[in-house]
Short mmCIF file of C-alpha atoms and ligand atoms in Angstrom, two decimals:
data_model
loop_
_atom_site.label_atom_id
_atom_site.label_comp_id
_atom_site.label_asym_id
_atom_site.label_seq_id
_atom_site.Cartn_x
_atom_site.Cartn_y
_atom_site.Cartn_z
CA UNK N 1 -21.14 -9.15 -3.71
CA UNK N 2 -18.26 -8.33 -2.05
CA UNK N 3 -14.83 -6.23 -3.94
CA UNK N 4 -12.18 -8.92 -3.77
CA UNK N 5 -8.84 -7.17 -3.12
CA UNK N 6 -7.15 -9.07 -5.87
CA UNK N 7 -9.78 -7.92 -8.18
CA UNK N 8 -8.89 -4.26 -7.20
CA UNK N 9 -4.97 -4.84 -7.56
CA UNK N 10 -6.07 -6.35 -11.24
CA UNK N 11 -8.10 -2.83 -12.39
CA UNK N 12 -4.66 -0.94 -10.76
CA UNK N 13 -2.05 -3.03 -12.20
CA UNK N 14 -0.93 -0.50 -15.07
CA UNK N 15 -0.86 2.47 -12.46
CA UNK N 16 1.73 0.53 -10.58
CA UNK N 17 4.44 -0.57 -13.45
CA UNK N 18 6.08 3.06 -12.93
CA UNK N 19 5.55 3.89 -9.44
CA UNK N 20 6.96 3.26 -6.66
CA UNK N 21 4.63 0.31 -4.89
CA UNK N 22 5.40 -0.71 -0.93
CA UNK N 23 2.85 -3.33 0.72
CA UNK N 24 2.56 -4.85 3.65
CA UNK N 25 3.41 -9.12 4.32
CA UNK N 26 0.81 -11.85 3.70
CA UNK N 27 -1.95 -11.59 1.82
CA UNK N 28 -1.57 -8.70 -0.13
CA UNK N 29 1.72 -9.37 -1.26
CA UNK N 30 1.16 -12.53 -2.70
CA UNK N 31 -1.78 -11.16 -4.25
CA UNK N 32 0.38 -8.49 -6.11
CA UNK N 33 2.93 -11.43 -6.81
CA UNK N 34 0.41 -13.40 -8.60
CA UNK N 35 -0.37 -11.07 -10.93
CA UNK N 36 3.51 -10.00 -11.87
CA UNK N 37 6.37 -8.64 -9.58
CA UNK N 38 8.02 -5.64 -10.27
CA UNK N 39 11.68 -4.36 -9.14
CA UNK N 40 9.32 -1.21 -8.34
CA UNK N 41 7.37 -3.27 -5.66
CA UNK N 42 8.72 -3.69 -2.30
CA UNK N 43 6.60 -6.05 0.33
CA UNK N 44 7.40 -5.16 3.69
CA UNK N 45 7.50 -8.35 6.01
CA UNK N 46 7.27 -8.48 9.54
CA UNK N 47 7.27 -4.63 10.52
CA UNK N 48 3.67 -5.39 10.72
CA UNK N 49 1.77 -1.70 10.76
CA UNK N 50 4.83 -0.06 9.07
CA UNK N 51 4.67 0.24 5.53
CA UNK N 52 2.65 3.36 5.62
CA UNK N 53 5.81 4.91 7.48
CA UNK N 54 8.53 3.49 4.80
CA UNK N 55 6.27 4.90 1.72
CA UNK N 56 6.38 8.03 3.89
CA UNK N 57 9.93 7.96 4.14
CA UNK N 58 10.46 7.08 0.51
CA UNK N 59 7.81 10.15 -0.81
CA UNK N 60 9.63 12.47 1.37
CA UNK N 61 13.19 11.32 -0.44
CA UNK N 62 11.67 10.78 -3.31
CA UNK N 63 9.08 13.89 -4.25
CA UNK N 64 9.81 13.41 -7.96
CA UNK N 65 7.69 10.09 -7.53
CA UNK N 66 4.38 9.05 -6.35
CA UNK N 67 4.01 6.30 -3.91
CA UNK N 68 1.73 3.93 -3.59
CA UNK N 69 0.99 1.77 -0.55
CA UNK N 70 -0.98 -0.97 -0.35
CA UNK N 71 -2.37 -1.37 3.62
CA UNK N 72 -4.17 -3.59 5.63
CA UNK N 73 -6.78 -3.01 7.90
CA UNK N 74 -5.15 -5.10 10.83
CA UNK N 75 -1.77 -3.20 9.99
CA UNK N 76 -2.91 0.46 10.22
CA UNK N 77 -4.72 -0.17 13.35
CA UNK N 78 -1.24 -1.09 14.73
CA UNK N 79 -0.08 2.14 13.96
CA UNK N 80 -2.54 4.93 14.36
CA UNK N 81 -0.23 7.21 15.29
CA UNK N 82 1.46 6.51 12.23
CA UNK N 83 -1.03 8.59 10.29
CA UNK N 84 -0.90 11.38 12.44
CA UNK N 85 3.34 11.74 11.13
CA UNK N 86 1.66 10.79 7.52
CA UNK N 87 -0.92 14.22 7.64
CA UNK N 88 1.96 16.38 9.77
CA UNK N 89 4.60 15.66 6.81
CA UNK N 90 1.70 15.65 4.19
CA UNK N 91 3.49 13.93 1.37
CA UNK N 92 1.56 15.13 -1.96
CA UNK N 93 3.19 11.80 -3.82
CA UNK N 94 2.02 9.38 -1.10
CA UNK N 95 -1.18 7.20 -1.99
CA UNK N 96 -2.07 5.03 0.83
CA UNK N 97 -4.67 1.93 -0.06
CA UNK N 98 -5.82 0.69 3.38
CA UNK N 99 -7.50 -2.63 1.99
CA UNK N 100 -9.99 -3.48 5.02
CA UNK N 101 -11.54 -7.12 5.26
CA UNK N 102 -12.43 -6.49 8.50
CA UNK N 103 -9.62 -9.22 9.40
CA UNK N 104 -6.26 -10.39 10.50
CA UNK N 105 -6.67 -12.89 7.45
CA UNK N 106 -3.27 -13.49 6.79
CA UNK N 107 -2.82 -15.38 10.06
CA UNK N 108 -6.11 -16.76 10.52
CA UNK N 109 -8.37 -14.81 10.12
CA UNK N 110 -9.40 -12.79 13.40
CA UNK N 111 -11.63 -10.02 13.30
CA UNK N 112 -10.56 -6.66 13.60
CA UNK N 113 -11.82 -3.30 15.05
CA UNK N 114 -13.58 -2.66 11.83
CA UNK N 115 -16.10 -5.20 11.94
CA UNK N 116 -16.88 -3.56 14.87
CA UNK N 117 -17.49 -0.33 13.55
CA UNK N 118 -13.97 1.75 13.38
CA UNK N 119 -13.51 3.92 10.62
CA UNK N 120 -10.51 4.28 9.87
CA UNK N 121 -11.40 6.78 6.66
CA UNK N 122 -12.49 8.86 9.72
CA UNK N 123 -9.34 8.83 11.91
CA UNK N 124 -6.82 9.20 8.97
CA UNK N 125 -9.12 12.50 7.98
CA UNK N 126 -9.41 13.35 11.86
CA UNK N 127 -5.51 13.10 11.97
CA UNK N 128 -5.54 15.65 9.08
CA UNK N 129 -5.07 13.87 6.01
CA UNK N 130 -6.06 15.62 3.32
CA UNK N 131 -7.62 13.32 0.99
CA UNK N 132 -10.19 10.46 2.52
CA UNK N 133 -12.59 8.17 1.02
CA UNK N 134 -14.36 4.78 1.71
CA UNK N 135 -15.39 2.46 -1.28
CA UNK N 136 -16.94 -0.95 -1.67
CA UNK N 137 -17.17 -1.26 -5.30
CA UNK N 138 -14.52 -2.05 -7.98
CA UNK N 139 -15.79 0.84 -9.94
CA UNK N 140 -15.99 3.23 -7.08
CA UNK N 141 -12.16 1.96 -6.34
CA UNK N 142 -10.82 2.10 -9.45
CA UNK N 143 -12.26 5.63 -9.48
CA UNK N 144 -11.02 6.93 -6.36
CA UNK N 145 -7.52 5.53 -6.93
CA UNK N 146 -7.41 7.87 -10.27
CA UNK N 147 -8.57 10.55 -8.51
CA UNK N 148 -6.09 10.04 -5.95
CA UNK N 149 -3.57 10.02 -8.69
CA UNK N 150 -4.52 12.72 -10.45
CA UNK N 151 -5.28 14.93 -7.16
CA UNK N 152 -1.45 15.39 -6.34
CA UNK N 153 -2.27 15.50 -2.66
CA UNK N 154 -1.75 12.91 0.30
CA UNK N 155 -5.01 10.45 -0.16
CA UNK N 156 -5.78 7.66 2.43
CA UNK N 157 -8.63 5.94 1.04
CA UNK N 158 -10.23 2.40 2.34
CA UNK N 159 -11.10 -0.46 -0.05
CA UNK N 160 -13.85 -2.47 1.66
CA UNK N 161 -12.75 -6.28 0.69
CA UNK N 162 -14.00 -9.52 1.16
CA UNK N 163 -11.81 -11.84 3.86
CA UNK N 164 -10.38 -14.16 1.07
CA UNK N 165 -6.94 -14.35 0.32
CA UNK N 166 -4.80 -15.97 -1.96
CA UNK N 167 -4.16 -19.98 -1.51
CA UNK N 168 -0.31 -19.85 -0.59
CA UNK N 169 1.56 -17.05 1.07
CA UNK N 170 4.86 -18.82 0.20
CA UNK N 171 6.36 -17.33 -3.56
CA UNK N 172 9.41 -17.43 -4.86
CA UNK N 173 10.67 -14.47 -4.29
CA UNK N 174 13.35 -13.96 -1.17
CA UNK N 175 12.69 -11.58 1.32
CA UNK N 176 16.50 -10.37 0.58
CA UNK N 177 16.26 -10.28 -3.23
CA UNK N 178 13.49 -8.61 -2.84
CA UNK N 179 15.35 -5.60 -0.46
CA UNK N 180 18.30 -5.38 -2.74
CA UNK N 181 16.30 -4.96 -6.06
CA UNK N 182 14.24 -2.64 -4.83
CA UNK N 183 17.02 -0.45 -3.31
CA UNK N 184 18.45 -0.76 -7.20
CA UNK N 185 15.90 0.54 -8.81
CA UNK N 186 15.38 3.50 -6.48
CA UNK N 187 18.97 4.49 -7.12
CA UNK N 188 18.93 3.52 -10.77
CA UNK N 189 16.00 5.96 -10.37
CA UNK N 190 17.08 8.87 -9.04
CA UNK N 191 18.74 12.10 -9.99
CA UNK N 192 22.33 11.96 -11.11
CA UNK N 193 23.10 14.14 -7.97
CA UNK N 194 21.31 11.76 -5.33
CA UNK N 195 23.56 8.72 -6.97
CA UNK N 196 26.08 7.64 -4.41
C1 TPP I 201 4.20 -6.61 15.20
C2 TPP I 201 3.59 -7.80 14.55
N1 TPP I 201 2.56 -8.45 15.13
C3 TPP I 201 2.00 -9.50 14.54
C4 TPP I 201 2.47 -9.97 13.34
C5 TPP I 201 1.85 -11.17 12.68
N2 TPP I 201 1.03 -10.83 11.53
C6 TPP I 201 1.50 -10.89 10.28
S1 TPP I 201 0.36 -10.47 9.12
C7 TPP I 201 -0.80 -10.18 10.31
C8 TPP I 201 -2.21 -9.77 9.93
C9 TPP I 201 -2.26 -8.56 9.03
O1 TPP I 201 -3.60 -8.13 8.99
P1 TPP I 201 -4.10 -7.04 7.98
O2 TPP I 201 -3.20 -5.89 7.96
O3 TPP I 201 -5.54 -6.78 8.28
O4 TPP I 201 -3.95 -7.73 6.55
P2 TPP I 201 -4.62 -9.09 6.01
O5 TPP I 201 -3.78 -10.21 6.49
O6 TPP I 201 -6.03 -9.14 6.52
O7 TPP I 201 -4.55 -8.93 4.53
C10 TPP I 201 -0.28 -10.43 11.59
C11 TPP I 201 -1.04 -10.32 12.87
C12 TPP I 201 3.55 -9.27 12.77
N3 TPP I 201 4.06 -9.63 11.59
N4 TPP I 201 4.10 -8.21 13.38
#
C-alpha cells in the first residue's frame, strides 16, 4: 500500500510544534490543518513553487531555528532552479519534504513529470544539496525525517504518497490571519536584538 501524506504529517506532528513549518496551498495545508494549526505554521498560497524559497529566506534570517518545509511534487517542478539557490546558500536549518503523488492533485489531479520518471531526489542532489533521499514507507519517512533533523545539514528528501487528499480545501483559517500570526511569532521568537 501506498504512504498517505497525511499519515506521514501524523508520525511528524511533535517535530513540528517548535519549529518553524512553511507549506505550500491545497492539499497539504489542509492536511496539516486537520490535524492542529500552529502560529509556527505558515501555508503559502498562490506563489505556487515558492515555499522552498521563503523557508530559505526564513533559515537564512533565522539560523538559530530549523525549518521545515513541506513541498509538493507539482510545486518544486515549478521551480527547479529554486534548488539550485537552496544548495548555493546551503542552509544547515532548512528541511525540505517534497511530498510527491505524482500529481497536481490539488486542482484535479493531473499527472506530473514524476509519473513519468523524474527524480527529483536526483536533481536537488545534482544541484548540490547535501542531504537526499527517496522513501515510500511511513517507517522509512519517519526515519529519514529524524535523520534529517538530527544531521544539521540542508536535507531535500521525497516522500512517495498516494494521490488522495483531504475532502475540503476550504478551513477556517484566513489567508491574512494566517500572515500576521505567523510574522508574530517569528518576532516574538527572535533575539532581543533582531526585535524591531
Ligand atoms: C503559478 C501557479 N500556477 C498554478 C497554480 C494553481 N495550483 C494551485 S495548487 C496546484 C497543484 C500543486 O501540485 P503539487 O505541488 O504537486 O501538490 P498537490 O496538490 O499534489 O498536493 C496548482 C497547479 C498556482 N497556484 N500558481
Amino acid at each position: 500500500m501506498i504512504m498517505r501524506r497525511l499519515d506521514a504529517l501524523q508520525a511528524v506532528y511533535p517535530h513540528l510544534a517548535d519549529r518553524i513549518v512553511v507549506t505550500i496551498m491545497g492539499a497539504v495545508a489542509a492536511e496539516l490543518q486537520s490535524i492542529g494549526h500552529r502560529p509556527n505554521f505558515f501555508y503559502l498560497q498562490h506563489a505556487m513553487g515558492l515555499a522552498s524559497s521563503l523557508g530559505l529566506g526564513i533559515a537564512l534570517s533565522r539560523p538559530d531555528r530549523q525549518v521545515i518545509v513541506l513541498d509538493g511534487d507539482g510545486s518544486i517542478l515549478m521551480n527547479l532552479g529554486g534548488l539550485t539557490t537552496l544548495a548555493r546558500y546551503r542552509p544547515r536549518n532548512l528541511v525540505h519534504v517534497v511530498f510527491d503523488n505524482e500529481s497536481l492533485l490539488s486542482v484535479g489531479g493531473f499527472p506530473t513529470a514524476t509519473s513519468t520518471g523524474s527524480d527529483i531526489a536526483g536533481m536537488a542532489a545534482a544541484a548540490g544539496v547535501p542531504r537526499t533521499a527517496t522513501v515510500r514507507t511511513l517507517d522509512e519517512f519517519t526515519h529519514a525525517f529524524d535523520e534529517a533533523l538530527a544531521a544539521g545539514d540542508l536535507t531535500t528528501m521525497v516522500a512517495k504518497v498516494d494521490a488522495v487528499g483531504p475532502s475540503g480545501y476550504v478551513t477556517g483559517l484566513s489567508l491574512l490571519e494566517n500572515r500576521f500570526e505567523f510574522q508574530r511569532y517569528l518576532k516574538a521568537t527572535a533575539e532581543p536584538a533582531e526585535k524591531k
